[in-house]
Amino acid sequence: GKDFYYRICAEMDSGNISAYSKAEMGFTKTEGAPEPPTEVRLENGRGTSGTELVIKWNKDSVSCDDGKILTFNIFRTSNIDSSFTTVFTNLPGTTDTKIDNTNIVPGVFYTYYIQSVVEKDGVKVKSELSPATEEATGFLLSPPASLDIEDTASDGDVLLKWTPAIGEGSPYNNEYTYRIFYDN
């Protein structure tokens, strides 16, 4: 029932120590802890918005005995940083949808995890995190990651090459068209 944090550093034989890594969070599961919610997924999160991701879960899959208060915590990781980021805490047990628009950026894949917490008489007991699933992973509508311009043999013509925006092709199969803007 306790949270704990780990950091690690490298130490040489001479005793020199590197900087510390980012902290990683964990916790010890207590007897009577609830299960995490099921069906965690992104309702709006496969390049359908440029500003927010909508997380949904099955709140009814978590049983809570009478007299206990149920809340949820939401965490996320990204393909840039595998550390768990706390996104929301103490969401009421009646909640099954939450919009995340905090510190998320285009061009990054995010995976969301939900934790159930039950409280009785001031004592909180936490579930493990919901499993990482394809349904709980998403991204904002993003521009291509790179654009290269090459001169051609023809006067005044240029060749534009870019990487597809994330989500184009398998497994998301978004079909994008691209608008090209120029200025002199």
Coordinates of N, CA and C in Angstrom, one line a residue:
G1 N 0.8 -1.2 0.0 CA 0.0 0.0 0.0 C 0.8 1.3 0.0
K2 N 2.1 1.2 -0.2 CA 3.0 2.3 -0.2 C 3.5 2.6 -1.6
D3 N 3.7 3.9 -1.9 CA 4.4 4.3 -3.1 C 5.9 4.3 -2.9
F4 N 6.6 4.0 -3.9 CA 8.1 4.1 -3.8 C 8.7 4.6 -5.1
Y5 N 9.8 5.1 -5.0 CA 10.5 5.7 -6.2 C 11.9 5.2 -6.3
Y6 N 12.4 5.0 -7.5 CA 13.8 4.5 -7.7 C 14.4 5.5 -8.6
R7 N 15.7 5.7 -8.4 CA 16.6 6.4 -9.3 C 17.9 5.6 -9.3
I8 N 18.6 5.7 -10.4 CA 19.9 4.9 -10.5 C 21.0 5.8 -11.1
C9 N 22.2 5.5 -10.7 CA 23.3 6.2 -11.3 C 24.4 5.2 -11.5
A10 N 25.4 5.6 -12.3 CA 26.6 4.8 -12.6 C 27.7 5.3 -11.7
E11 N 28.5 4.3 -11.2 CA 29.6 4.6 -10.3 C 30.9 3.9 -10.9
M12 N 32.0 4.7 -11.0 CA 33.2 4.1 -11.5 C 34.0 3.6 -10.3
D13 N 35.0 2.8 -10.6 CA 35.9 2.2 -9.6 C 36.5 3.3 -8.7
S14 N 36.7 4.5 -9.4 CA 37.4 5.6 -8.7 C 36.4 6.3 -7.7
G15 N 35.1 5.9 -7.7 CA 34.2 6.6 -6.8 C 33.4 7.7 -7.5
N16 N 33.7 8.1 -8.7 CA 33.0 9.1 -9.4 C 31.6 8.6 -9.7
I17 N 30.6 9.4 -9.5 CA 29.2 9.0 -9.7 C 28.5 9.9 -10.8
S18 N 27.8 9.3 -11.7 CA 27.1 10.0 -12.7 C 25.9 10.8 -12.1
A19 N 25.2 11.5 -13.0 CA 23.9 12.1 -12.6 C 22.9 11.0 -12.4
Y20 N 21.8 11.3 -11.7 CA 20.8 10.3 -11.5 C 19.9 10.2 -12.7
S21 N 19.3 9.1 -12.9 CA 18.3 8.9 -13.9 C 17.0 9.5 -13.4
K22 N 16.0 9.6 -14.3 CA 14.7 10.1 -13.8 C 14.1 9.1 -12.8
A23 N 13.3 9.6 -11.9 CA 12.7 8.7 -10.9 C 11.6 7.9 -11.6
E24 N 11.5 6.6 -11.2 CA 10.4 5.7 -11.6 C 9.6 5.4 -10.4
M25 N 8.3 5.4 -10.5 CA 7.3 5.1 -9.4 C 6.9 3.7 -9.4
G26 N 6.6 3.2 -8.3 CA 6.0 1.9 -8.1 C 5.2 1.9 -6.8
F27 N 4.6 0.8 -6.5 CA 3.9 0.7 -5.2 C 3.8 -0.8 -4.9
T28 N 3.5 -1.1 -3.6 CA 3.3 -2.4 -3.2 C 1.8 -2.7 -3.1
K29 N 1.3 -3.7 -3.6 CA -0.1 -4.1 -3.6 C -0.5 -4.7 -2.2
T30 N -1.6 -4.2 -1.7 CA -2.1 -4.7 -0.4 C -3.2 -5.6 -0.6
E31 N -3.4 -6.6 0.3 CA -4.5 -7.5 0.3 C -5.8 -6.7 0.3
G32 N -6.7 -7.1 -0.5 CA -8.0 -6.4 -0.7 C -8.0 -5.3 -1.7
A33 N -6.9 -5.2 -2.4 CA -6.8 -4.1 -3.4 C -7.7 -4.4 -4.5
P34 N -8.3 -3.3 -5.1 CA -9.2 -3.5 -6.2 C -8.5 -3.9 -7.5
E35 N -9.2 -4.4 -8.5 CA -8.7 -4.6 -9.8 C -8.7 -3.3 -10.6
P36 N -7.8 -3.2 -11.6 CA -7.8 -2.0 -12.4 C -9.0 -2.1 -13.3
P37 N -9.5 -1.0 -13.8 CA -10.6 -1.0 -14.8 C -10.2 -1.8 -16.0
T38 N -11.2 -2.3 -16.7 CA -11.0 -3.0 -18.0 C -11.4 -2.0 -19.1
E39 N -11.1 -2.5 -20.4 CA -11.5 -1.8 -21.6 C -11.0 -0.3 -21.6
V40 N -9.7 -0.1 -21.2 CA -9.1 1.2 -21.3 C -8.8 1.4 -22.8
R41 N -9.2 2.6 -23.3 CA -9.0 2.8 -24.7 C -9.1 4.4 -24.9
L42 N -8.6 4.8 -26.1 CA -8.7 6.1 -26.5 C -9.9 6.3 -27.5
E43 N -10.8 7.0 -27.1 CA -12.0 7.3 -27.9 C -11.7 8.2 -29.0
N44 N -10.9 9.2 -28.8 CA -10.5 10.2 -29.7 C -9.0 10.3 -29.6
G45 N -8.2 9.6 -30.4 CA -6.8 9.6 -30.1 C -6.0 9.0 -31.2
R46 N -6.5 8.8 -32.4 CA -5.7 8.2 -33.5 C -5.5 9.3 -34.6
G47 N -5.1 10.5 -34.2 CA -4.9 11.5 -35.2 C -6.1 12.2 -35.5
T48 N -7.2 12.1 -34.7 CA -8.5 12.7 -35.0 C -8.6 14.1 -34.4
S49 N -7.6 14.5 -33.5 CA -7.6 15.8 -32.9 C -6.2 16.3 -32.9
G50 N -6.0 17.6 -33.0 CA -4.7 18.2 -32.9 C -4.4 18.7 -31.5
T51 N -5.3 18.6 -30.6 CA -5.1 19.2 -29.3 C -5.4 18.3 -28.1
E52 N -6.2 17.2 -28.2 CA -6.5 16.5 -27.1 C -6.7 15.0 -27.4
L53 N -6.6 14.2 -26.3 CA -6.8 12.7 -26.4 C -7.9 12.4 -25.4
V54 N -8.9 11.6 -25.8 CA -10.0 11.3 -24.9 C -9.8 9.8 -24.4
I55 N -9.7 9.6 -23.1 CA -9.5 8.3 -22.5 C -10.8 7.8 -21.9
K56 N -11.1 6.6 -22.2 CA -12.4 5.9 -21.7 C -12.0 4.6 -21.0
W57 N -12.8 4.2 -20.1 CA -12.6 2.9 -19.4 C -14.0 2.4 -18.9
N58 N -14.0 1.1 -18.5 CA -15.2 0.5 -18.0 C -15.1 0.6 -16.4
K59 N -15.7 1.7 -15.9 CA -15.7 1.9 -14.4 C -16.5 0.8 -13.7
D60 N -17.5 0.2 -14.4 CA -18.3 -0.8 -13.7 C -17.6 -2.1 -13.5
S61 N -16.4 -2.3 -14.1 CA -15.6 -3.5 -14.0 C -14.9 -3.5 -12.7
V62 N -14.9 -2.4 -11.9 CA -14.2 -2.4 -10.6 C -15.3 -2.5 -9.5
S63 N -15.2 -3.5 -8.7 CA -16.2 -3.6 -7.6 C -15.7 -2.9 -6.4
C64 N -16.6 -2.3 -5.7 CA -16.3 -1.5 -4.5 C -17.3 -1.8 -3.4
D65 N -16.9 -2.4 -2.3 CA -17.8 -2.7 -1.3 C -18.5 -1.5 -0.7
D66 N -19.6 -1.7 -0.1 CA -20.4 -0.6 0.6 C -19.5 0.1 1.6
G67 N -19.6 1.4 1.7 CA -18.8 2.1 2.7 C -17.4 2.5 2.2
K68 N -17.0 2.0 1.0 CA -15.7 2.4 0.5 C -15.9 3.4 -0.6
I69 N -14.9 4.3 -0.8 CA -15.0 5.3 -1.8 C -14.0 4.9 -2.9
L70 N -14.5 4.9 -4.2 CA -13.7 4.5 -5.3 C -13.3 5.7 -6.1
T71 N -12.0 5.8 -6.4 CA -11.5 6.9 -7.3 C -10.5 6.2 -8.3
F72 N -10.2 7.0 -9.3 CA -9.2 6.5 -10.3 C -8.1 7.5 -10.5
N73 N -6.9 7.0 -10.8 CA -5.7 7.7 -11.2 C -5.4 7.4 -12.6
I74 N -4.9 8.3 -13.4 CA -4.5 8.1 -14.8 C -3.1 8.5 -15.0
F75 N -2.3 7.6 -15.6 CA -0.9 7.8 -15.9 C -0.7 7.6 -17.4
R76 N 0.4 8.1 -17.9 CA 0.8 7.9 -19.3 C 2.3 7.7 -19.5
T77 N 2.7 7.0 -20.5 CA 4.0 7.0 -21.0 C 4.0 7.5 -22.4
S78 N 5.2 7.6 -23.0 CA 5.3 8.0 -24.4 C 6.5 7.3 -25.1
N79 N 6.5 7.3 -26.4 CA 7.6 6.7 -27.1 C 8.9 7.5 -26.9
I80 N 8.8 8.7 -26.4 CA 9.9 9.6 -26.2 C 10.5 9.3 -24.8
D81 N 9.6 9.1 -23.8 CA 10.0 9.0 -22.4 C 9.2 7.9 -21.8
S82 N 9.8 6.8 -21.4 CA 9.1 5.6 -20.9 C 8.7 5.8 -19.4
S83 N 9.1 6.9 -18.8 CA 8.7 7.2 -17.4 C 7.2 7.4 -17.3
F84 N 6.6 7.0 -16.2 CA 5.2 7.2 -16.0 C 5.0 8.6 -15.5
T85 N 4.0 9.3 -16.2 CA 3.6 10.7 -15.9 C 2.3 10.6 -15.3
T86 N 2.1 11.2 -14.1 CA 0.8 11.3 -13.5 C 0.0 12.3 -14.2
V87 N -1.2 12.0 -14.8 CA -2.0 12.9 -15.6 C -3.2 13.4 -14.7
F88 N -3.9 12.5 -14.0 CA -5.0 12.9 -13.2 C -5.0 12.0 -12.0
T89 N -5.4 12.5 -10.8 CA -5.6 11.7 -9.6 C -6.9 12.0 -9.0
N90 N -7.4 11.1 -8.2 CA -8.6 11.2 -7.4 C -9.8 11.5 -8.2
L91 N -9.9 10.9 -9.4 CA -11.1 11.1 -10.2 C -12.3 10.3 -9.6
P92 N -13.5 10.9 -9.4 CA -14.6 10.1 -8.8 C -14.8 8.8 -9.5
G93 N -15.3 7.8 -8.7 CA -15.5 6.5 -9.2 C -16.7 6.4 -10.2
T94 N -17.4 7.5 -10.4 CA -18.5 7.6 -11.4 C -17.9 8.0 -12.7
T95 N -16.6 8.4 -12.8 CA -16.0 8.9 -14.0 C -15.6 7.7 -14.9
D96 N -15.9 7.8 -16.2 CA -15.4 6.8 -17.1 C -14.8 7.4 -18.4
T97 N -14.6 8.7 -18.4 CA -14.1 9.4 -19.6 C -13.3 10.6 -19.0
K98 N -12.1 10.9 -19.6 CA -11.4 12.1 -19.3 C -10.6 12.6 -20.5
I99 N -10.6 13.9 -20.7 CA -9.9 14.5 -21.8 C -8.5 14.9 -21.3
D100 N -7.5 14.5 -22.0 CA -6.1 14.9 -21.7 C -5.6 15.9 -22.8
N101 N -5.3 17.1 -22.3 CA -4.7 18.1 -23.2 C -3.6 18.8 -22.5
T102 N -3.0 18.1 -21.5 CA -1.9 18.7 -20.7 C -0.5 18.2 -21.2
N103 N 0.3 19.1 -21.7 CA 1.7 18.7 -22.1 C 1.8 17.6 -23.1
I104 N 0.8 17.5 -24.0 CA 0.9 16.5 -25.0 C 1.2 17.3 -26.3
V105 N 2.1 16.6 -27.2 CA 2.5 17.3 -28.4 C 2.4 16.4 -29.6
P106 N 2.3 17.0 -30.8 CA 2.2 16.2 -32.0 C 3.5 15.4 -32.2
G107 N 3.3 14.3 -32.9 CA 4.5 13.5 -33.3 C 4.9 12.5 -32.3
V108 N 4.1 12.3 -31.2 CA 4.5 11.4 -30.1 C 3.3 10.4 -29.9
F109 N 3.7 9.2 -29.6 CA 2.7 8.2 -29.3 C 2.6 8.1 -27.7
Y110 N 1.4 8.1 -27.2 CA 1.1 8.1 -25.8 C 0.3 6.8 -25.4
T111 N 0.7 6.2 -24.3 CA -0.1 5.0 -23.8 C -0.6 5.4 -22.4
Y112 N -1.9 5.1 -22.2 CA -2.5 5.5 -21.0 C -2.8 4.2 -20.1
Y113 N -2.7 4.4 -18.8 CA -2.9 3.4 -17.8 C -3.9 4.0 -16.7
I114 N -4.8 3.1 -16.2 CA -5.7 3.6 -15.2 C -5.5 2.7 -13.9
Q115 N -5.5 3.4 -12.8 CA -5.4 2.7 -11.5 C -6.6 2.9 -10.7
S116 N -7.2 1.9 -10.1 CA -8.3 2.0 -9.2 C -7.8 2.2 -7.8
V117 N -8.5 3.1 -7.0 CA -8.1 3.3 -5.6 C -9.4 3.2 -4.8
V118 N -9.4 2.4 -3.7 CA -10.6 2.4 -2.8 C -10.1 2.9 -1.4
E119 N -11.0 3.7 -0.8 CA -10.6 4.3 0.5 C -11.7 4.0 1.5
K120 N -11.3 3.6 2.7 CA -12.3 3.4 3.8 C -11.6 3.8 5.1
D121 N -12.2 4.7 5.8 CA -11.7 5.2 7.1 C -10.3 5.8 6.9
G122 N -10.1 6.5 5.8 CA -8.8 7.2 5.6 C -7.7 6.3 5.0
V123 N -8.0 5.0 4.8 CA -6.9 4.1 4.3 C -7.2 3.9 2.9
K124 N -6.2 4.2 2.0 CA -6.3 4.0 0.6 C -5.6 2.7 0.2
V125 N -6.3 1.9 -0.7 CA -5.7 0.7 -1.3 C -5.7 0.8 -2.8
K126 N -4.6 0.6 -3.5 CA -4.5 0.8 -4.9 C -4.4 -0.5 -5.7
S127 N -4.9 -0.5 -6.9 CA -4.8 -1.6 -7.8 C -3.4 -1.5 -8.5
E128 N -3.1 -2.5 -9.3 CA -2.0 -2.3 -10.2 C -2.5 -1.5 -11.4
L129 N -1.6 -1.1 -12.3 CA -2.1 -0.3 -13.4 C -2.7 -1.2 -14.4
S130 N -3.7 -0.7 -15.2 CA -4.3 -1.4 -16.3 C -3.2 -1.8 -17.3
P131 N -3.3 -2.9 -18.0 CA -2.2 -3.3 -18.9 C -2.1 -2.3 -20.1
A132 N -0.9 -2.2 -20.7 CA -0.7 -1.5 -21.9 C -1.3 -2.2 -23.0
T133 N -2.2 -1.5 -23.8 CA -2.8 -2.1 -24.9 C -2.8 -1.2 -26.1
E134 N -2.9 -1.8 -27.3 CA -3.0 -1.0 -28.5 C -4.1 0.0 -28.5
E135 N -5.3 -0.4 -27.8 CA -6.4 0.5 -27.7 C -6.2 1.7 -26.8
A136 N -5.2 1.6 -25.9 CA -4.9 2.7 -25.0 C -3.8 3.5 -25.5
T137 N -3.3 3.3 -26.7 CA -2.2 4.1 -27.3 C -2.8 5.0 -28.4
G138 N -2.3 6.2 -28.4 CA -2.8 7.1 -29.4 C -1.8 8.3 -29.7
F139 N -2.3 9.2 -30.5 CA -1.4 10.4 -30.9 C -2.3 11.5 -31.4
L140 N -1.7 12.7 -31.4 CA -2.4 13.9 -31.9 C -2.2 13.9 -33.4
L141 N -3.1 14.6 -34.1 CA -2.9 14.8 -35.6 C -1.6 15.6 -35.7
S142 N -0.7 15.1 -36.5 CA 0.7 15.6 -36.5 C 1.1 15.9 -37.9
P143 N 2.0 16.9 -38.1 CA 2.6 17.1 -39.4 C 3.6 16.1 -39.7
P144 N 4.1 16.0 -41.0 CA 5.2 15.1 -41.2 C 6.4 15.5 -40.4
A145 N 7.2 14.5 -40.0 CA 8.3 14.7 -39.1 C 9.5 15.4 -39.9
S146 N 9.6 15.2 -41.2 CA 10.7 15.9 -41.9 C 10.2 16.4 -43.3
L147 N 10.9 17.4 -43.8 CA 10.6 17.9 -45.1 C 12.0 18.2 -45.7
D148 N 12.3 17.7 -46.9 CA 13.5 18.0 -47.6 C 13.2 18.6 -48.9
I149 N 14.0 19.6 -49.3 CA 13.8 20.2 -50.6 C 15.1 20.0 -51.4
E150 N 14.9 19.6 -52.6 CA 16.0 19.3 -53.6 C 15.8 20.2 -54.8
D151 N 16.8 20.8 -55.3 CA 16.8 21.5 -56.6 C 16.7 20.4 -57.7
T152 N 16.0 20.7 -58.8 CA 15.9 19.8 -59.9 C 16.6 20.5 -61.1
A153 N 16.8 19.7 -62.1 CA 17.5 20.3 -63.3 C 16.6 21.3 -64.0
S154 N 15.3 21.3 -63.8 CA 14.5 22.3 -64.4 C 14.5 23.6 -63.7
D155 N 14.5 24.7 -64.5 CA 14.6 26.1 -63.9 C 13.3 26.3 -63.0
G156 N 13.6 26.7 -61.8 CA 12.5 27.1 -60.9 C 11.8 25.9 -60.2
D157 N 12.0 24.7 -60.6 CA 11.3 23.6 -60.0 C 12.1 23.1 -58.8
V158 N 11.4 22.6 -57.8 CA 12.0 22.0 -56.7 C 11.3 20.7 -56.4
L159 N 11.9 19.7 -55.8 CA 11.3 18.5 -55.4 C 11.2 18.4 -53.9
L160 N 10.0 18.2 -53.4 CA 9.7 18.2 -52.0 C 9.6 16.7 -51.6
K161 N 10.2 16.3 -50.5 CA 10.1 14.9 -50.0 C 9.9 15.1 -48.5
W162 N 8.9 14.3 -48.0 CA 8.6 14.3 -46.6 C 8.2 12.9 -46.1
T163 N 8.4 12.7 -44.8 CA 8.0 11.4 -44.2 C 6.5 11.5 -43.9
P164 N 5.8 10.4 -44.0 CA 4.3 10.5 -43.8 C 4.1 10.9 -42.3
A165 N 2.9 11.5 -42.1 CA 2.5 11.9 -40.7 C 2.2 10.6 -40.0
I166 N 2.5 10.6 -38.6 CA 2.3 9.4 -37.9 C 0.8 8.9 -38.0
G167 N 0.6 7.6 -38.0 CA -0.7 7.1 -38.2 C -1.0 6.7 -39.6
E168 N -0.2 7.1 -40.6 CA -0.5 6.7 -41.9 C 0.0 5.3 -42.1
G169 N -0.8 4.5 -42.7 CA -0.3 3.1 -42.9 C -0.7 2.2 -41.7
S170 N -0.2 1.0 -41.7 CA -0.5 0.0 -40.7 C 0.1 0.4 -39.3
P171 N -0.4 0.2 -38.2 CA -1.7 -0.4 -37.9 C -2.9 0.5 -37.9
Y172 N -2.7 1.8 -38.0 CA -3.7 2.8 -37.8 C -4.5 3.1 -39.1
N173 N -3.8 3.0 -40.2 CA -4.4 3.2 -41.6 C -5.1 4.5 -41.8
N174 N -4.6 5.6 -41.2 CA -5.2 6.9 -41.5 C -4.8 7.2 -42.9
E175 N -5.7 7.8 -43.7 CA -5.4 8.3 -45.0 C -5.4 9.8 -45.0
Y176 N -4.2 10.3 -45.2 CA -4.0 11.8 -45.2 C -3.8 12.3 -46.6
T177 N -4.3 13.5 -46.8 CA -3.8 14.3 -48.0 C -3.0 15.4 -47.4
Y178 N -2.1 16.0 -48.2 CA -1.2 17.0 -47.7 C -1.4 18.3 -48.4
R179 N -1.4 19.4 -47.7 CA -1.4 20.7 -48.3 C 0.0 21.3 -48.2
I180 N 0.4 21.8 -49.3 CA 1.7 22.4 -49.4 C 1.6 23.9 -49.5
F181 N 2.2 24.6 -48.6 CA 2.2 26.1 -48.5 C 3.6 26.6 -48.9
Y182 N 3.7 27.7 -49.5 CA 5.0 28.3 -49.8 C 4.9 29.8 -49.7
D183 N 6.1 30.4 -49.5 CA 6.2 31.9 -49.4 C 7.6 32.3 -49.9
N184 N 7.7 33.4 -50.5 CA 9.0 33.9 -51.0 C 9.2 35.2 -50.3

